[in-house]
XYZ file of C-alpha atoms in Angstrom:
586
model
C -5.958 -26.581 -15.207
C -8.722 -26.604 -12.777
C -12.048 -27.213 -12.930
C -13.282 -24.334 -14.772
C -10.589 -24.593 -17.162
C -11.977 -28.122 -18.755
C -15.657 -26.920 -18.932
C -16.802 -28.845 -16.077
C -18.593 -26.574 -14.106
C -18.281 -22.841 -13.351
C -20.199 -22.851 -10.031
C -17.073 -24.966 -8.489
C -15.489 -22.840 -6.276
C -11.397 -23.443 -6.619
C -10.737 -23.693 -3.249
C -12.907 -27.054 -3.565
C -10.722 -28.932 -5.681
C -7.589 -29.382 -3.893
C -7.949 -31.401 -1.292
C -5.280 -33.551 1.097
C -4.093 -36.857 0.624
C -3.693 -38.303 4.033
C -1.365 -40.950 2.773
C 1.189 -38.477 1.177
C 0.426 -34.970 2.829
C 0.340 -33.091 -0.467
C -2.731 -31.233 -1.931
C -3.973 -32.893 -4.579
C -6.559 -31.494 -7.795
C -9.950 -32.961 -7.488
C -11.398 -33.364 -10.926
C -14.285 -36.088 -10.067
C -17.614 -34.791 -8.881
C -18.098 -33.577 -5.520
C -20.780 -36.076 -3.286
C -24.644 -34.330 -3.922
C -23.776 -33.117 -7.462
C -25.267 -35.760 -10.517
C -22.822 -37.132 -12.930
C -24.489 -35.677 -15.436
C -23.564 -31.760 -13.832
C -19.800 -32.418 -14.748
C -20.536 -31.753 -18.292
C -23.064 -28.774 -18.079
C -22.667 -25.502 -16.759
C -26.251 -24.852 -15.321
C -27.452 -28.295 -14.058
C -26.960 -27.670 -9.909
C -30.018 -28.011 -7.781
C -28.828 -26.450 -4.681
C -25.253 -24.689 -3.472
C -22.445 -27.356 -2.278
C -21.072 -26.824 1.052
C -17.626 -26.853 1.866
C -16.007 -29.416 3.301
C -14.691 -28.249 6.937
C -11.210 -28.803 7.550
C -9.613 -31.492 9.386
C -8.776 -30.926 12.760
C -4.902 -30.421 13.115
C -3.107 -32.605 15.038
C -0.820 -31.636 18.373
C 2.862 -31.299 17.377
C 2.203 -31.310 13.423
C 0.912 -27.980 12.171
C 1.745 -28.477 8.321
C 0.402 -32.066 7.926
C -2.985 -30.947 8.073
C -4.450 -27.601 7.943
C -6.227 -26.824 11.028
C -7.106 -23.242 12.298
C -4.776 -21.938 15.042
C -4.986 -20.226 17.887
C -7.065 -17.015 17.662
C -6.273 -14.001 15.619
C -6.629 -10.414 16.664
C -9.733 -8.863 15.168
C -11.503 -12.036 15.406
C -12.627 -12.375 18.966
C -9.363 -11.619 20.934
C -8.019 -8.158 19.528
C -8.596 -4.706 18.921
C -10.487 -5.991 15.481
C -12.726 -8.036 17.334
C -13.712 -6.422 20.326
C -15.231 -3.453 18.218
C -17.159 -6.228 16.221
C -18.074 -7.229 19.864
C -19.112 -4.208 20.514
C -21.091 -3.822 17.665
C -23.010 -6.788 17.859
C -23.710 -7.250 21.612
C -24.917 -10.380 23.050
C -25.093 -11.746 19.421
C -21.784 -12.361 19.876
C -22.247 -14.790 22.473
C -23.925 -17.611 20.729
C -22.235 -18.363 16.768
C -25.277 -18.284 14.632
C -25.515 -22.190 13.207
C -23.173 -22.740 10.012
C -20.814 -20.139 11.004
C -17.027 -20.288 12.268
C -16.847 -20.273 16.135
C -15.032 -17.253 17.674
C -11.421 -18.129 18.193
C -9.853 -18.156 21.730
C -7.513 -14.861 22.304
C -3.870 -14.776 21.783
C -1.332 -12.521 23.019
C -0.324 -9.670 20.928
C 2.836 -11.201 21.328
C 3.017 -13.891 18.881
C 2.972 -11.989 16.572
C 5.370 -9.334 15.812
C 5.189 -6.240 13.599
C 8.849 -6.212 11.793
C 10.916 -5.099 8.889
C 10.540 -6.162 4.793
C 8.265 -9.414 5.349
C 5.324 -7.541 4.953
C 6.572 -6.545 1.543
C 6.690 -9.758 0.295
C 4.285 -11.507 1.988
C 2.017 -8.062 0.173
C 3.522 -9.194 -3.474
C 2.319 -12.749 -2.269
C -1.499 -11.599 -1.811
C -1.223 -10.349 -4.981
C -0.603 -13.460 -7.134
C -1.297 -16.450 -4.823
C -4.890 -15.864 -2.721
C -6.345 -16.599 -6.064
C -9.038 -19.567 -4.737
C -6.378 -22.341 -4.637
C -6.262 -22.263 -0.650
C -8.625 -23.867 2.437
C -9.933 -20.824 3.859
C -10.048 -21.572 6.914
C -6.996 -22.871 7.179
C -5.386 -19.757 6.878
C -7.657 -17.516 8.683
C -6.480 -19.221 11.717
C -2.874 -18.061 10.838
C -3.708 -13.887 10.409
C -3.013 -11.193 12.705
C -5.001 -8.131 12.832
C -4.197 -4.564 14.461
C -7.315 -1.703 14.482
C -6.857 1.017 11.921
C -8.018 3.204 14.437
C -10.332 5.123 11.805
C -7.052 6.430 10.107
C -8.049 4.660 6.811
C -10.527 4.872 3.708
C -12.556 2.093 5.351
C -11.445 -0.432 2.861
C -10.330 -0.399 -0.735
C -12.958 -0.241 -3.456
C -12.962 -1.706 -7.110
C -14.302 1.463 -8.202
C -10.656 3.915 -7.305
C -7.256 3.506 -7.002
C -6.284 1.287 -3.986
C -3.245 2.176 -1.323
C -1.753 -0.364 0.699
C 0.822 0.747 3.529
C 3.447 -2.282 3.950
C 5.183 -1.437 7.037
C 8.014 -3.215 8.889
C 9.914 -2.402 12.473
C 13.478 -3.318 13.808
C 12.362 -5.244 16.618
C 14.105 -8.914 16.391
C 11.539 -10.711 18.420
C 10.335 -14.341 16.647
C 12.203 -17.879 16.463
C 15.219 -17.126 14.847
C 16.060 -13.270 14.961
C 17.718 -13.206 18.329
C 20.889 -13.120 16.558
C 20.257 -9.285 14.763
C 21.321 -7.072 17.370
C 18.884 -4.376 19.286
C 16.914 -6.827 21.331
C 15.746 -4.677 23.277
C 14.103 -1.979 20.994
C 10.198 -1.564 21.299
C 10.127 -1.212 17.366
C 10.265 1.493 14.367
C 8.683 1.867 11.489
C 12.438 0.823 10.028
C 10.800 0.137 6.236
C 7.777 1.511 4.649
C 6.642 1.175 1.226
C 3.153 3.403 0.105
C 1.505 0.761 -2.833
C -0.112 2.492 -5.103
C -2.539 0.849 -7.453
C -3.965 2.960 -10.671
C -8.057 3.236 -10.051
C -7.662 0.995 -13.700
C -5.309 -1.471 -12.455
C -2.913 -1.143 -14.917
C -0.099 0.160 -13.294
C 1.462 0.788 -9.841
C 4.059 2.506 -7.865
C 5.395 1.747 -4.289
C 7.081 4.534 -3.091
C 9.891 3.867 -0.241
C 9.632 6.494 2.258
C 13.245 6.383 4.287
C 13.043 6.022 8.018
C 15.367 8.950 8.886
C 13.123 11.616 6.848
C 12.358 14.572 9.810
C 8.371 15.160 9.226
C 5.309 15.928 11.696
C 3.716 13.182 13.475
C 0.194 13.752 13.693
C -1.592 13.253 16.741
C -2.954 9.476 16.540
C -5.997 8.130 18.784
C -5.562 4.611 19.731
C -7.162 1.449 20.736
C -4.827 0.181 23.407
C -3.954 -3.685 24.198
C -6.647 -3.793 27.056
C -9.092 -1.572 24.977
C -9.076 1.245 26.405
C -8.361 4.678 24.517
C -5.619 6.483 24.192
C -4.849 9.803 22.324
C -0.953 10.006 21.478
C 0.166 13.825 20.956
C 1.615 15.312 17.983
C 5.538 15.435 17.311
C 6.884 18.163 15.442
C 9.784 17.717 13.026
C 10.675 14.060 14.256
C 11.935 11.123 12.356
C 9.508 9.051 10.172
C 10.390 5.925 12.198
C 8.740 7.265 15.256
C 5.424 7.249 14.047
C 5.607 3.061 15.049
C 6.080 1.894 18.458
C 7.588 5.202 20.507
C 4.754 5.953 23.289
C 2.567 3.364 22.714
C 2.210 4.325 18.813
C 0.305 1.537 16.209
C 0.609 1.167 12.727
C -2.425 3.314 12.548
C -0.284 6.374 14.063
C 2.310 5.665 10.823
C -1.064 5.554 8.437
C -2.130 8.822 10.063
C 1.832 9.801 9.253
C 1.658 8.944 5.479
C -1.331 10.889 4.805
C 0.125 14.164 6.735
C 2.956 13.673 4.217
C 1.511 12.814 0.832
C -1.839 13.978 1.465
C -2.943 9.938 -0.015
C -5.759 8.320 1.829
C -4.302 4.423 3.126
C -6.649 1.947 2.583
C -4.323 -1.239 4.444
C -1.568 -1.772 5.986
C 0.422 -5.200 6.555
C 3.341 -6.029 8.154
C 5.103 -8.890 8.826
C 8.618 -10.574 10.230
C 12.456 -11.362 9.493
C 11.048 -14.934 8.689
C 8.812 -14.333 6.054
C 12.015 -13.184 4.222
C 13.160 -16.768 5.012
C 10.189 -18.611 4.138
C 8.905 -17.142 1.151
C 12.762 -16.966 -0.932
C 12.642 -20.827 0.099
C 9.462 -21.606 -1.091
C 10.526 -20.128 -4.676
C 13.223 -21.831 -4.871
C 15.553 -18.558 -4.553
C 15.156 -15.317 -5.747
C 18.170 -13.954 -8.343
C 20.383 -10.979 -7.542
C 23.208 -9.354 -9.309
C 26.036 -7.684 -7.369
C 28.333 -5.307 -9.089
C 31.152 -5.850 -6.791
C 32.083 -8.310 -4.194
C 30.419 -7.843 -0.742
C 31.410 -8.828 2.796
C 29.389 -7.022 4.871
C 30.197 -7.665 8.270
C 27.076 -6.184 9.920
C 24.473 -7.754 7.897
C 27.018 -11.288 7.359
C 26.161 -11.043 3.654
C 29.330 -12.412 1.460
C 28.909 -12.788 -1.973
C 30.985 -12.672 -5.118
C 30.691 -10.107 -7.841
C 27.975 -11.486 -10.277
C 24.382 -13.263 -10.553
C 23.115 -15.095 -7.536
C 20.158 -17.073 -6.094
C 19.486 -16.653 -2.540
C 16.973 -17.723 -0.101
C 17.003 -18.046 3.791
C 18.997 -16.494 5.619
C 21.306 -15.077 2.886
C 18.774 -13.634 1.502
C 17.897 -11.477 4.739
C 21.000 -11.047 4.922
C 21.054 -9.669 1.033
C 17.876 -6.952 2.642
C 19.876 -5.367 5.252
C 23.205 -4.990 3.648
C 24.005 -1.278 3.659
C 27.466 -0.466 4.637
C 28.456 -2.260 1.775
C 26.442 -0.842 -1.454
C 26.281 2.812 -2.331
C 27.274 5.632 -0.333
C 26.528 3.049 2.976
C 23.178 4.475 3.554
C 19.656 3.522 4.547
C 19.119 5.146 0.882
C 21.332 2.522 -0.468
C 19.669 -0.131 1.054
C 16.305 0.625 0.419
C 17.650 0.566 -3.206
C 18.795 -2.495 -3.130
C 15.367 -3.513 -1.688
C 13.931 -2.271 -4.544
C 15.958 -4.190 -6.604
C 15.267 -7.545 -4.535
C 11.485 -7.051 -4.352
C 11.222 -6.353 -8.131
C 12.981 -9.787 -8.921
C 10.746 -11.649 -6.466
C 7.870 -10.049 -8.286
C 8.770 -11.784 -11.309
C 9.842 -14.650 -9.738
C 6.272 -15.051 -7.937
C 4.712 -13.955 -11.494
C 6.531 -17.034 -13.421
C 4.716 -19.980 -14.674
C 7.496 -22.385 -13.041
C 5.340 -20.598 -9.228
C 1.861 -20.197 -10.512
C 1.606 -23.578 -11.908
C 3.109 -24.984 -8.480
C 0.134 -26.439 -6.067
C 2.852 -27.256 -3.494
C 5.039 -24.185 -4.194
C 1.695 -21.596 -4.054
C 0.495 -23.675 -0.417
C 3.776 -22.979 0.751
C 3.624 -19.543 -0.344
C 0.678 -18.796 1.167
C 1.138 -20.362 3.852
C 4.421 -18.271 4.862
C 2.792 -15.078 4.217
C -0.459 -15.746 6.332
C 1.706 -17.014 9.307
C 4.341 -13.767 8.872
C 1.172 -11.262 8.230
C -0.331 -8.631 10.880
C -2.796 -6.878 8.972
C -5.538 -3.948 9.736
C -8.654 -4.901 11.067
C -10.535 -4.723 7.699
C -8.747 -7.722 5.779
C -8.539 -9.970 9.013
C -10.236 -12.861 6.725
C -8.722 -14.474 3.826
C -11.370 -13.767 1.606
C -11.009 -10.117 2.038
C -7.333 -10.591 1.213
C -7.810 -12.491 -1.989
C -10.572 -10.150 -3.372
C -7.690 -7.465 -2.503
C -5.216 -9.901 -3.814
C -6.874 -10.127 -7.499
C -7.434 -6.901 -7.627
C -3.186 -5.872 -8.044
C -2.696 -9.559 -9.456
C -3.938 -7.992 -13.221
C -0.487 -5.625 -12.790
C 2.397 -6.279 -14.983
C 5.806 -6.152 -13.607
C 7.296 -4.076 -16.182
C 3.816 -0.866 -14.945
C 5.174 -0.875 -11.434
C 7.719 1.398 -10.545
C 9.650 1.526 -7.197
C 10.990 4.820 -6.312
C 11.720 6.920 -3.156
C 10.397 9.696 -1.258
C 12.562 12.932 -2.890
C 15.178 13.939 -0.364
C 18.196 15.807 0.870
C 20.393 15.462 3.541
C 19.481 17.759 6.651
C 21.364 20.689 6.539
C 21.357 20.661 10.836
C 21.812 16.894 11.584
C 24.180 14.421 8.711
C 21.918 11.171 10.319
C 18.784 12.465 8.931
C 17.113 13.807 5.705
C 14.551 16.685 4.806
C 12.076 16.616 1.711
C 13.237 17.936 -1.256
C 10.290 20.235 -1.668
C 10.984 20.984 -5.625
C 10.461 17.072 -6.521
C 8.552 15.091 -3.662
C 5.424 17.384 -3.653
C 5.703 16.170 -7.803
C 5.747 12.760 -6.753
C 3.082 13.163 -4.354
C 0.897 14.888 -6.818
C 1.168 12.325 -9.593
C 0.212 9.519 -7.095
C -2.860 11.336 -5.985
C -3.876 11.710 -9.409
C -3.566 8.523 -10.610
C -0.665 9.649 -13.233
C 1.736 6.792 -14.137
C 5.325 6.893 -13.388
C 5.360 4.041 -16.215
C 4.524 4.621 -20.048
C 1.138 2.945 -20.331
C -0.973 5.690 -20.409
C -4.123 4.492 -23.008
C -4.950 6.317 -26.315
C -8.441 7.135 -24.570
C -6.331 8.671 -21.565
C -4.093 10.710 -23.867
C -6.933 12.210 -25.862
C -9.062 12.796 -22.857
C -5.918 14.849 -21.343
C -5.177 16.611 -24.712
C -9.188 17.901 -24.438
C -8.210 19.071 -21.115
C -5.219 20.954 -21.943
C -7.310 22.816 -24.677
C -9.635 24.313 -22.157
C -6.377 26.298 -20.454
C -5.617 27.363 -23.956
C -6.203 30.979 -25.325
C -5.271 34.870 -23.873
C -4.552 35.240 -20.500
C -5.450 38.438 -18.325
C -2.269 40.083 -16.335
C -1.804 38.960 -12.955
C -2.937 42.332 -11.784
C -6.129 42.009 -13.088
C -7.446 38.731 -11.761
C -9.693 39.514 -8.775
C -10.373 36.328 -6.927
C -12.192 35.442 -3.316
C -9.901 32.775 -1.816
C -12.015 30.241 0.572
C -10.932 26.795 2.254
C -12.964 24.209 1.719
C -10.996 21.378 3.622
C -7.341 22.379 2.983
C -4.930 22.884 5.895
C -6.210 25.693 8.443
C -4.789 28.880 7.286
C -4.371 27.937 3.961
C -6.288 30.557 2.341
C -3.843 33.337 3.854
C -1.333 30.992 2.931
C -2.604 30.774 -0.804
C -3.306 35.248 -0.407
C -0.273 36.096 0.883
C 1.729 34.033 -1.478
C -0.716 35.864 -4.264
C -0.487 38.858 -3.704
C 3.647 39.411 -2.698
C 4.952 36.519 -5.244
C 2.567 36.852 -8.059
C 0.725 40.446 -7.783
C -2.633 39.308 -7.614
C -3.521 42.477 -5.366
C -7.671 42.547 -6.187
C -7.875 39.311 -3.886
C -8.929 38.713 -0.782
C -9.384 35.910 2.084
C -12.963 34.680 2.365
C -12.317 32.603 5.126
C -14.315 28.825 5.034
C -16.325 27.516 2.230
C -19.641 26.934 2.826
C -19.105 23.372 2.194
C -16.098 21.423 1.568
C -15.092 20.547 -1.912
C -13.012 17.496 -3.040
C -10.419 19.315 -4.586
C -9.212 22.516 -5.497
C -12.129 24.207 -7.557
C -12.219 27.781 -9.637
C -15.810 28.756 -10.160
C -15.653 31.693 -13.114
C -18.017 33.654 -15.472
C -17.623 33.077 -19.558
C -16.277 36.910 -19.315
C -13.802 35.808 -16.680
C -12.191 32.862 -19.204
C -8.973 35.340 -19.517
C -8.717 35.831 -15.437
C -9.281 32.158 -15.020
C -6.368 30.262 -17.284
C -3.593 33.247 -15.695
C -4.633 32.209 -12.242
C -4.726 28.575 -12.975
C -1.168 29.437 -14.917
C -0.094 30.739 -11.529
C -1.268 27.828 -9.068
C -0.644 24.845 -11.419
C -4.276 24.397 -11.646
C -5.929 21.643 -14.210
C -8.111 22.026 -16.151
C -10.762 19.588 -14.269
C -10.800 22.035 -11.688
C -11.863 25.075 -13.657
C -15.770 25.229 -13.161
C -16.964 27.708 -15.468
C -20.650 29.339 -15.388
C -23.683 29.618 -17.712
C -24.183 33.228 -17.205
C -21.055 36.255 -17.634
C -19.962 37.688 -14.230
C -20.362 41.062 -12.992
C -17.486 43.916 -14.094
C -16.586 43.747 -10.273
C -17.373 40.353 -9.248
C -14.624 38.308 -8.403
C -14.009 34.905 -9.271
C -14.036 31.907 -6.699
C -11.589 29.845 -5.203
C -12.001 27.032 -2.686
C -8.928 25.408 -1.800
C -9.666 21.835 -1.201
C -7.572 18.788 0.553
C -5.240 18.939 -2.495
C -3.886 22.346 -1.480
C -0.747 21.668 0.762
C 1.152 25.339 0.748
C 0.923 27.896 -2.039
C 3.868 27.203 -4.787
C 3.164 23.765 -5.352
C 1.236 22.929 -8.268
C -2.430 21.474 -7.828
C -2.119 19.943 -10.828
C -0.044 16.829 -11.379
C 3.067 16.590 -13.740
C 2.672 14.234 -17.177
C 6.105 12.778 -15.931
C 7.702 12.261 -13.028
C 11.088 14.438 -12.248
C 13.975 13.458 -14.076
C 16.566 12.835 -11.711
C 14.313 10.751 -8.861
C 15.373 7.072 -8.125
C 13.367 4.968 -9.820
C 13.529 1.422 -11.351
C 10.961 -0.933 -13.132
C 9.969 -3.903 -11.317
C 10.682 -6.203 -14.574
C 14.132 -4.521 -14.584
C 17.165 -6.877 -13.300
C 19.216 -4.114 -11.431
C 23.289 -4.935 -10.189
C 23.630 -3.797 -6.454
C 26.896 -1.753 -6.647
């Protein structure tokens, strides 16, 4: 228990009370009043006089990095990077002179220390999540983060108020102390493994969708901060492979953020990345992480040999364990990203158990890994902004987050590569962007509240051929009111409607604005278009007999067919797994 927990003083800040014995190198709980603070404040809650300042750490000594914490070398996005030449920028000469009380601006590093690869990221994400809880020296591991500029292709930042998306992204370069070994030394990176983490605006559930490397899809043109700051604007690529969007022509994480959103039309908050090591480090630090294979593997390519049954791995073998592919399911990157799956849900639990959490060395270690294995964007360069990210998905139970994949098929023109399945992904898309659980812990209050909704859709509807309907775009796609007209009028026969051309103003989402007369028009058109019933806007007054009604198709609309409105479920036959479910590779 800490502090806090025995009543001694809730202004103690956690971070304060472990501190490092010199004599043994561990971190140690402090539970006896810090120097300034009356003995008489350990047993009150609103005795202080004045704020405590904390300690600084000790300076780290050359040739012995985990004896004491000590900041390293600079980070990106604190003085040296992208990150912190725009705050340089920003500030001007203030930047010059460190105001007094305030960390020093680090010397600059070369981008290439650290390296932007493969499923680290992923767990050195899960780690924020349950271990930048206040137990850490701040400082300490500032000096060990990474940071890359967004580019403006995020939200800004996440917000307690909404759901939160973090983009965990990891190449196939083998650069870093130990990785020479892999094969492809000489590739310039891909986004090899991505995983969208989605976080419910309530926090109580989650879904990290894989999206598969090979999946053709447009990259978007990206605008990016170069390595010597200048700017750079990267052209669009029609119809090329996901993994592009990282590291071909000079393309950043940012360019793959800019990707995601093209594709599931979800705003990224963060990204992170990290390398092969942190797969190394953090299985180590946990003492192992269990598996269960349904058959015996020897995978040559990956060196993974293991015997049918329950394992736990760490190190090496358990890298080894993430890239396996030829050897589990049909031998594809689909197979191994199950498998992932599978592997990151049991480290989840792992990382939730009491046997980690109540660990002081084991959580140090852990955090320690991840900082050191972590690039992150430019907004969560500082490890407070990671740990107030890090308890906001730490309230998450295992069993509400549900891995699944990107809805696919194999490309009819090219056996290497996959196309979306457009009758299930845009489903999955949908229910992420509105918040709908792929998990059943929907609350009563939820439930009723939808049930309300559906009864406003309720009651006659007016044949198609009698809706009459202006069609506007208020930030959809350009041309997606012909889109949404053409499709209308030859699928549907909705002929009394007509293309209105932009909005006024843009609208959030897909709106229909309607008279009380029109109620009829209004629920066959939302029938039609899959609208709900949040988006049906009716007025206080009856319409004219030949007014039409008013649609603006907002950033929701992606091509006419799909349904605005997202499913109560997700499709039946998608990939899926629980991450409190113990899975057998097979």
């Amino acid at each position: 228990m800490d502090a806090q927990g025995r009543g001694r003083d809730e202004g103690i800040d956690p971070a304060d009370q472990w501190v490092l014995n010199p004599d043994t190198g561990d971190y140690e709980l402090r539970l006896t009043p810090s120097p300034g603070r009356s003995s008489a404040s350990a047993g009150t809650s609103d005795t202080r006089t004045a704020p405590r300042r904390r300690p600084k750490p000790e300076a780290e000594p050359p040739g012995d990095r985990a004896a004491v914490p000590g900041q390293r070398g600079g980070r990106r996005g604190a003085g040296g990077g992208r990150g912190g030449r725009e705050e340089s920028r920003k500030q001007g000469s203030r930047a010059a002179v460190p105001a007094p009380g305030r960390r020093k601006a680090k010397p600059k590093k070369s981008a290439k220390k650290k390296v932007l690869v493969w499923t680290g990221g992923v767990l050195a994400f899960l780690l924020v999540g349950v271990g930048t809880t206040g137990y850490f020296v701040y400082q300490h591991f500032n000096g060990n983060i990474t940071s890359v500029s967004t580019d403006g292709a995020g939200t800004g930042g996440f917000s307690k108020d909404r759901a939160i998306n973090v983009l965990v992204i990891g190449t196939d370069k083998r650069t870093g102390a130990g990785n020479e070994g892999y094969g492809d030394a000489g590739s310039v990176g891909h986004a090899d493994t991505n995983i969208l983490f989605h976080v419910s605006k309530d926090r109580t559930n989650a879904t990290a969708l894989s999206i598969p490397r090979d999946l053709i899809t447009d990259i978007p043109n990206c605008p990016t901060q170069m390595e010597d700051g200048s700017e750079k604007d990267i052209p669009a690529t029609a119809g090329g492979r996901f993994n592009t969007s990282l590291g071909q022509s000079d393309r950043t994480p940012s360019c793959t953020m800019r990707t995601v959103t093209e594709l599931t039309g979800l705003k990224v908050d963060h990204f992170m990345v990290a390398d092969f090591n942190a797969v190394k480090s953090l299985t180590t630090a946990v003492d192992g992480v269990d598996v269960c294979l349904a058959k015996d593997i020897d995978d040559k390519d990956s060196h993974l040999k293991l015997s049918k049954g329950e394992h736990t791995i760490q190190g090496e073998q358990a890298l080894a364990f993430l890239r396996t592919r030829h050897s589990v399911g049909f031998g594809s990157d689909l197979s191994r990203i199950e498998i992932q799956q599978q592997f990151l849900g049991s480290l989840m639990r792992k990382l939730k158990s009491n046997d980690t959490l109540t660990s002081p060395t084991k959580m140090w270690s852990l955090a320690e890994a991840a900082t050191k294995a972590l690039t992150v964007d430019d907004k969560i360069d500082d490890i407070n902004q990671l740990r107030k990210l890090g308890m906001e998905l730490a309230s998450v139970d295992p069993k509400n987050i549900t891995f699944t994949t990107v809805p696919v098929l194999d490309n009819p023109n090219d056996k290497a590569t996959v196309i979306l399945d457009k009758s299930k992904a845009p489903q999955v898309f949908s229910m992420m962007r509105e918040d709908v659980s792929f998990t059943e812990v929907e609350k009563k209050e939820k439930a009723a509240a939808k049930a309300a909704d559906a009864a406003k859709l309720k009651g006659e509807m007016a044949e198609a051929r009698d809706v009459r309907v202006d069609v506007y775009n208020g930030g959809a796609p350009a041309g997606s009111a012909q889109n949404a007209l053409d499709w209308l009028q030859n699928e549907e026969g909705v002929l009394k409607s007509t293309n209105q051309a932009n909005a006024p103003e843009n609208v959030k989402k897909t709106t229909l604005v309607y008279g009380p007369n029109q109620a009829d028009q209004a629920r066959r058109l939302a029938d039609l278009m899959g609208l709900s019933a949040s988006s049906l806007k009716p007025t206080t007054t009856d319409a004219g007999e030949m007014e039409p009604m008013k649609l603006t198709l907002g950033p929701d609309f992606a091509e006419a067919g799909s349904p605005l409105s997202a499913p109560s479920k997700a499709p039946e036959d998608i990939q899926r797994v629980e991450a409190d479910k113990a899975v057998c590779a097979k």
